[in-house]
Amino acid sequence: MLLGKERAFNRWVQEHYRFLLRAGWALTGSRHVAEELVQDTFELAWRHQKQLRQAASAKAWLYQILRREALQHIRAGPAPVSWEDEHDNLRQTDPAVLDLRIDMLRALQQLSAAHRDILVLFYLQDMSYRDMADALEIPQGTVMSRLARARTELQKLMKGTIES
Amino acid sequence: MTPETHDVPEHDDEFDRRMRAVFESAMPVDGIPGSLLRPERHSLLRPAALLCIGLLVGALAGTAIVFRPPSLVQAAISHERAERTLRGNFMPPQASVAGYFGLAPSARPPGLLQMAKPCLIAGRIAYHMTTWLDGVDGGGMVTAISFAQPVDLPERSGWWPDTYWRVVHTARGMHVLLFAQNRKAVEAAAQRFR
């Protein structure tokens, strides 16, 4: 078991990295912050892996960690942005994709944290209600109602973007 | 907290499909940074297993080298396979045959002579004799090969690949190669050529 820990951990990273980075990006609005959050998330996951009782819930458990880290980051106030990095990032991005990203992130930032959370899980990962309930630590019924309201709200905010 | 009773579509509607596409394309993700991956320790069993396999392969290779006959012996065995069905060819007087194999002119070649003929084995002129040794563990067909020119074949024996072989140095200094599928037949013939 001990000998396979690193290998199992690396499998987690490979399986969940994309989702966690996008989730962190959507929650904070910054890719650079998301990269740091993902790094911290995997570090914490490594240190507390005993808390993970079953591999099937790894995604929900990792998201819980990421979400807490993101909330702490948001509470601490906006982090200084490396404009050099942002500029490089923008230069390499297709203008159409950039518009889409700005609209989407702006819409997400206008939502409440609870609605943003649930939409990230729904659209990025297509999680089941049960997994979303685990990840957000709320009852399954609340997931359903909250998702319905968050969708309606996002629909209004993204109306122009989606129609164009 | 009382659960609210809003409905969520069971399947994606058009808006959901488009939003998934927006999420996908708006946040491209490249490869996984190597810093996230942990160096994997290898099982302690793996080096041990590799060592065992290496030793086994080495032992088998060593065995194969030890028992692999000299190339001239290999060539002679292959030659015999090609001519196995020949019988009664080039049947000179038995005294001549004895001379070709380093025996005294008065000596008789062992067994019931089936065939004797000159051949070319690995570019060397050789005398090829097949004889049937009766009464040796059910009997056995033995092939004896001698070479017209001196060859460097030490007195050795082996099994390759389904043939027992032995090199005998005769009293007259000739090197005779004997082989058969019956090991006892080879041993019996060797006694007669010494």
CSV table of C-alpha atoms in Angstrom, one decimal, chain B:
chain,number,residue,atom,x,y,z
B,1,MET,CA,-32.9,24.1,5.8
B,2,THR,CA,-36.0,23.1,3.8
B,3,PRO,CA,-35.3,21.9,0.3
B,4,GLU,CA,-36.8,24.1,-2.3
B,5,THR,CA,-38.8,22.5,-5.1
B,6,HIS,CA,-37.4,23.8,-8.3
B,7,ASP,CA,-37.2,21.4,-11.2
B,8,VAL,CA,-33.9,20.8,-13.1
B,9,PRO,CA,-34.1,19.3,-16.6
B,10,GLU,CA,-33.2,15.7,-16.5
B,11,HIS,CA,-31.3,16.2,-19.8
B,12,ASP,CA,-29.3,19.1,-21.1
B,13,ASP,CA,-31.4,21.7,-23.0
B,14,GLU,CA,-29.9,23.9,-25.6
B,15,PHE,CA,-28.7,26.5,-23.1
B,16,ASP,CA,-26.9,23.8,-21.1
B,17,ARG,CA,-25.2,22.4,-24.1
B,18,ARG,CA,-24.0,25.8,-25.2
B,19,MET,CA,-22.8,26.7,-21.7
B,20,ARG,CA,-20.8,23.4,-21.5
B,21,ALA,CA,-19.2,24.4,-24.8
B,22,VAL,CA,-18.4,27.9,-23.4
B,23,PHE,CA,-16.9,26.5,-20.2
B,24,GLU,CA,-14.8,24.1,-22.3
B,25,SER,CA,-13.5,26.6,-24.9
B,26,ALA,CA,-13.2,29.6,-22.6
B,27,MET,CA,-10.8,27.9,-20.2
B,28,PRO,CA,-8.3,25.9,-22.2
B,29,VAL,CA,-6.0,23.7,-20.1
B,30,ASP,CA,-2.7,22.4,-21.3
B,31,GLY,CA,-0.7,19.6,-19.9
B,32,ILE,CA,-0.2,18.8,-16.2
B,33,PRO,CA,2.7,20.7,-14.6
B,34,GLY,CA,5.4,18.2,-13.6
B,35,SER,CA,5.7,19.9,-10.2
B,36,LEU,CA,2.3,18.4,-9.2
B,37,LEU,CA,3.5,14.9,-9.8
B,38,ARG,CA,5.3,13.0,-7.1
B,39,PRO,CA,8.3,10.9,-7.9
B,40,GLU,CA,7.2,7.3,-7.7
B,41,ARG,CA,9.1,4.9,-5.5
B,42,HIS,CA,9.4,1.5,-7.0
B,43,SER,CA,8.5,-1.6,-5.2
B,44,LEU,CA,11.3,-3.3,-3.4
B,45,LEU,CA,10.1,-6.5,-5.0
B,46,ARG,CA,10.8,-5.2,-8.5
B,47,PRO,CA,14.6,-5.1,-8.3
B,48,ALA,CA,14.6,-8.5,-6.7
B,49,ALA,CA,12.4,-9.9,-9.4
B,50,LEU,CA,14.5,-8.3,-12.1
B,51,LEU,CA,17.6,-9.7,-10.4
B,52,CYS,CA,16.1,-13.2,-10.3
B,53,ILE,CA,15.0,-13.0,-13.9
B,54,GLY,CA,18.5,-11.7,-14.9
B,55,LEU,CA,20.2,-14.6,-13.1
B,56,LEU,CA,17.8,-17.1,-14.6
B,57,VAL,CA,18.3,-15.7,-18.1
B,58,GLY,CA,22.1,-15.6,-17.5
B,59,ALA,CA,22.1,-19.2,-16.3
B,60,LEU,CA,20.1,-20.4,-19.3
B,61,ALA,CA,22.3,-18.5,-21.7
B,62,GLY,CA,25.4,-19.8,-20.0
B,63,THR,CA,24.0,-23.3,-20.2
B,64,ALA,CA,23.3,-22.8,-23.9
B,65,ILE,CA,26.8,-21.6,-24.5
B,66,VAL,CA,28.3,-24.5,-22.5
B,67,PHE,CA,26.3,-27.1,-24.4
B,68,ARG,CA,26.2,-25.4,-27.8
B,69,PRO,CA,28.5,-27.6,-29.9
B,70,PRO,CA,31.3,-26.3,-32.1
B,71,SER,CA,30.1,-24.9,-35.4
B,72,LEU,CA,31.6,-27.9,-37.3
B,73,VAL,CA,29.6,-30.3,-35.2
B,74,GLN,CA,26.5,-28.2,-35.8
B,75,ALA,CA,27.2,-28.3,-39.6
B,76,ALA,CA,27.7,-32.1,-39.5
B,77,ILE,CA,24.4,-32.7,-37.6
B,78,SER,CA,22.6,-30.5,-40.2
B,79,HIS,CA,24.2,-32.3,-43.0
B,80,GLU,CA,23.2,-35.7,-41.6
B,81,ARG,CA,19.6,-34.5,-41.4
B,82,ALA,CA,19.6,-33.6,-45.1
B,83,GLU,CA,21.0,-37.1,-46.0
B,84,ARG,CA,19.2,-39.1,-43.4
B,85,THR,CA,17.2,-41.2,-45.8
B,86,LEU,CA,20.2,-42.2,-48.0
B,87,ARG,CA,21.2,-45.8,-47.7
B,88,GLY,CA,23.7,-48.1,-49.5
B,89,ASN,CA,25.5,-45.2,-51.2
B,90,PHE,CA,29.3,-45.5,-51.8
B,91,MET,CA,29.8,-48.8,-50.1
B,92,PRO,CA,33.5,-49.4,-50.3
B,93,PRO,CA,35.2,-52.4,-48.7
B,94,GLN,CA,35.0,-52.3,-44.9
B,95,ALA,CA,38.8,-52.1,-44.6
B,96,SER,CA,38.8,-48.8,-46.6
B,97,VAL,CA,36.0,-47.5,-44.4
B,98,ALA,CA,38.0,-48.4,-41.3
B,99,GLY,CA,41.0,-46.4,-42.7
B,100,TYR,CA,38.8,-43.3,-43.3
B,101,PHE,CA,37.9,-43.4,-39.7
B,102,GLY,CA,41.3,-43.9,-38.2
B,103,LEU,CA,40.8,-47.6,-37.4
B,104,ALA,CA,43.4,-50.3,-38.0
B,105,PRO,CA,43.0,-51.8,-41.5
B,106,SER,CA,42.1,-55.1,-39.9
B,107,ALA,CA,39.4,-53.5,-37.7
B,108,ARG,CA,35.7,-53.6,-38.7
B,109,PRO,CA,33.6,-50.5,-38.5
B,110,PRO,CA,31.1,-50.9,-35.6
B,111,GLY,CA,27.6,-52.2,-36.3
B,112,LEU,CA,25.8,-53.0,-39.5
B,113,LEU,CA,27.0,-50.5,-42.1
B,114,GLN,CA,24.1,-48.7,-43.8
B,115,MET,CA,25.9,-46.1,-45.8
B,116,ALA,CA,29.4,-44.6,-46.4
B,117,LYS,CA,30.2,-41.8,-48.7
B,118,PRO,CA,32.4,-38.8,-49.0
B,119,CYS,CA,30.8,-35.5,-48.4
B,120,LEU,CA,31.5,-31.8,-48.1
B,121,ILE,CA,30.7,-30.4,-44.6
B,122,ALA,CA,31.3,-26.7,-44.0
B,123,GLY,CA,33.6,-26.6,-46.9
B,124,ARG,CA,35.7,-29.6,-45.7
B,125,ILE,CA,36.0,-33.0,-47.3
B,126,ALA,CA,34.5,-35.5,-44.8
B,127,TYR,CA,33.7,-39.1,-44.7
B,128,HIS,CA,30.1,-39.8,-43.7
B,129,MET,CA,29.2,-43.2,-42.3
B,130,THR,CA,25.9,-44.5,-41.0
B,131,THR,CA,25.8,-47.7,-39.0
B,132,TRP,CA,23.2,-49.6,-37.1
B,133,LEU,CA,24.2,-50.7,-33.6
B,134,ASP,CA,22.1,-53.7,-32.7
B,135,GLY,CA,21.5,-54.7,-29.1
B,136,VAL,CA,22.3,-51.3,-27.6
B,137,ASP,CA,19.3,-50.3,-25.6
B,138,GLY,CA,17.0,-51.4,-28.4
B,139,GLY,CA,19.4,-50.5,-31.1
B,140,GLY,CA,20.4,-47.2,-32.6
B,141,MET,CA,21.5,-45.6,-35.8
B,142,VAL,CA,24.8,-43.9,-35.4
B,143,THR,CA,26.4,-41.4,-37.7
B,144,ALA,CA,30.2,-41.1,-37.8
B,145,ILE,CA,32.0,-38.2,-39.5
B,146,SER,CA,35.7,-37.9,-40.1
B,147,PHE,CA,37.5,-35.2,-41.9
B,148,ALA,CA,40.2,-35.6,-44.6
B,149,GLN,CA,42.2,-32.7,-43.2
B,150,PRO,CA,43.1,-32.2,-39.5
B,151,VAL,CA,40.4,-30.3,-37.6
B,152,ASP,CA,40.3,-28.7,-34.2
B,153,LEU,CA,37.7,-30.7,-32.4
B,154,PRO,CA,38.4,-31.3,-28.7
B,155,GLU,CA,37.1,-34.5,-27.2
B,156,ARG,CA,33.7,-33.4,-25.9
B,157,SER,CA,30.1,-34.5,-25.9
B,158,GLY,CA,26.7,-32.9,-25.7
B,159,TRP,CA,23.1,-32.8,-26.7
B,160,TRP,CA,21.9,-30.5,-29.5
B,161,PRO,CA,19.1,-30.1,-30.2
B,162,ASP,CA,17.7,-33.6,-30.1
B,163,THR,CA,20.9,-35.4,-30.9
B,164,TYR,CA,23.6,-36.8,-28.7
B,165,TRP,CA,27.1,-36.1,-30.0
B,166,ARG,CA,30.6,-37.0,-29.1
B,167,VAL,CA,34.0,-36.3,-30.5
B,168,VAL,CA,36.5,-39.1,-30.2
B,169,HIS,CA,40.2,-38.9,-30.9
B,170,THR,CA,41.3,-42.2,-32.4
B,171,ALA,CA,44.5,-44.0,-31.7
B,172,ARG,CA,45.8,-42.9,-35.1
B,173,GLY,CA,45.1,-39.3,-34.2
B,174,MET,CA,41.9,-38.8,-36.3
B,175,HIS,CA,39.1,-36.8,-34.8
B,176,VAL,CA,35.8,-38.7,-35.4
B,177,LEU,CA,32.5,-37.1,-34.7
B,178,LEU,CA,29.7,-39.5,-33.6
B,179,PHE,CA,26.1,-38.7,-33.1
B,180,ALA,CA,22.7,-40.4,-32.7
B,181,GLN,CA,19.4,-40.0,-31.0
B,182,ASN,CA,20.2,-42.8,-28.7
B,183,ARG,CA,22.9,-41.8,-26.2
B,184,LYS,CA,23.9,-45.3,-25.4
B,185,ALA,CA,24.5,-46.0,-29.1
B,186,VAL,CA,26.9,-43.1,-29.2
B,187,GLU,CA,28.7,-44.3,-26.2
B,188,ALA,CA,29.0,-47.9,-27.6
B,189,ALA,CA,30.3,-46.6,-30.9
B,190,ALA,CA,32.8,-44.3,-29.2
B,191,GLN,CA,34.3,-47.4,-27.4
B,192,ARG,CA,34.9,-49.0,-30.8
B,193,PHE,CA,36.6,-45.9,-32.3
B,194,ARG,CA,39.1,-45.3,-29.5
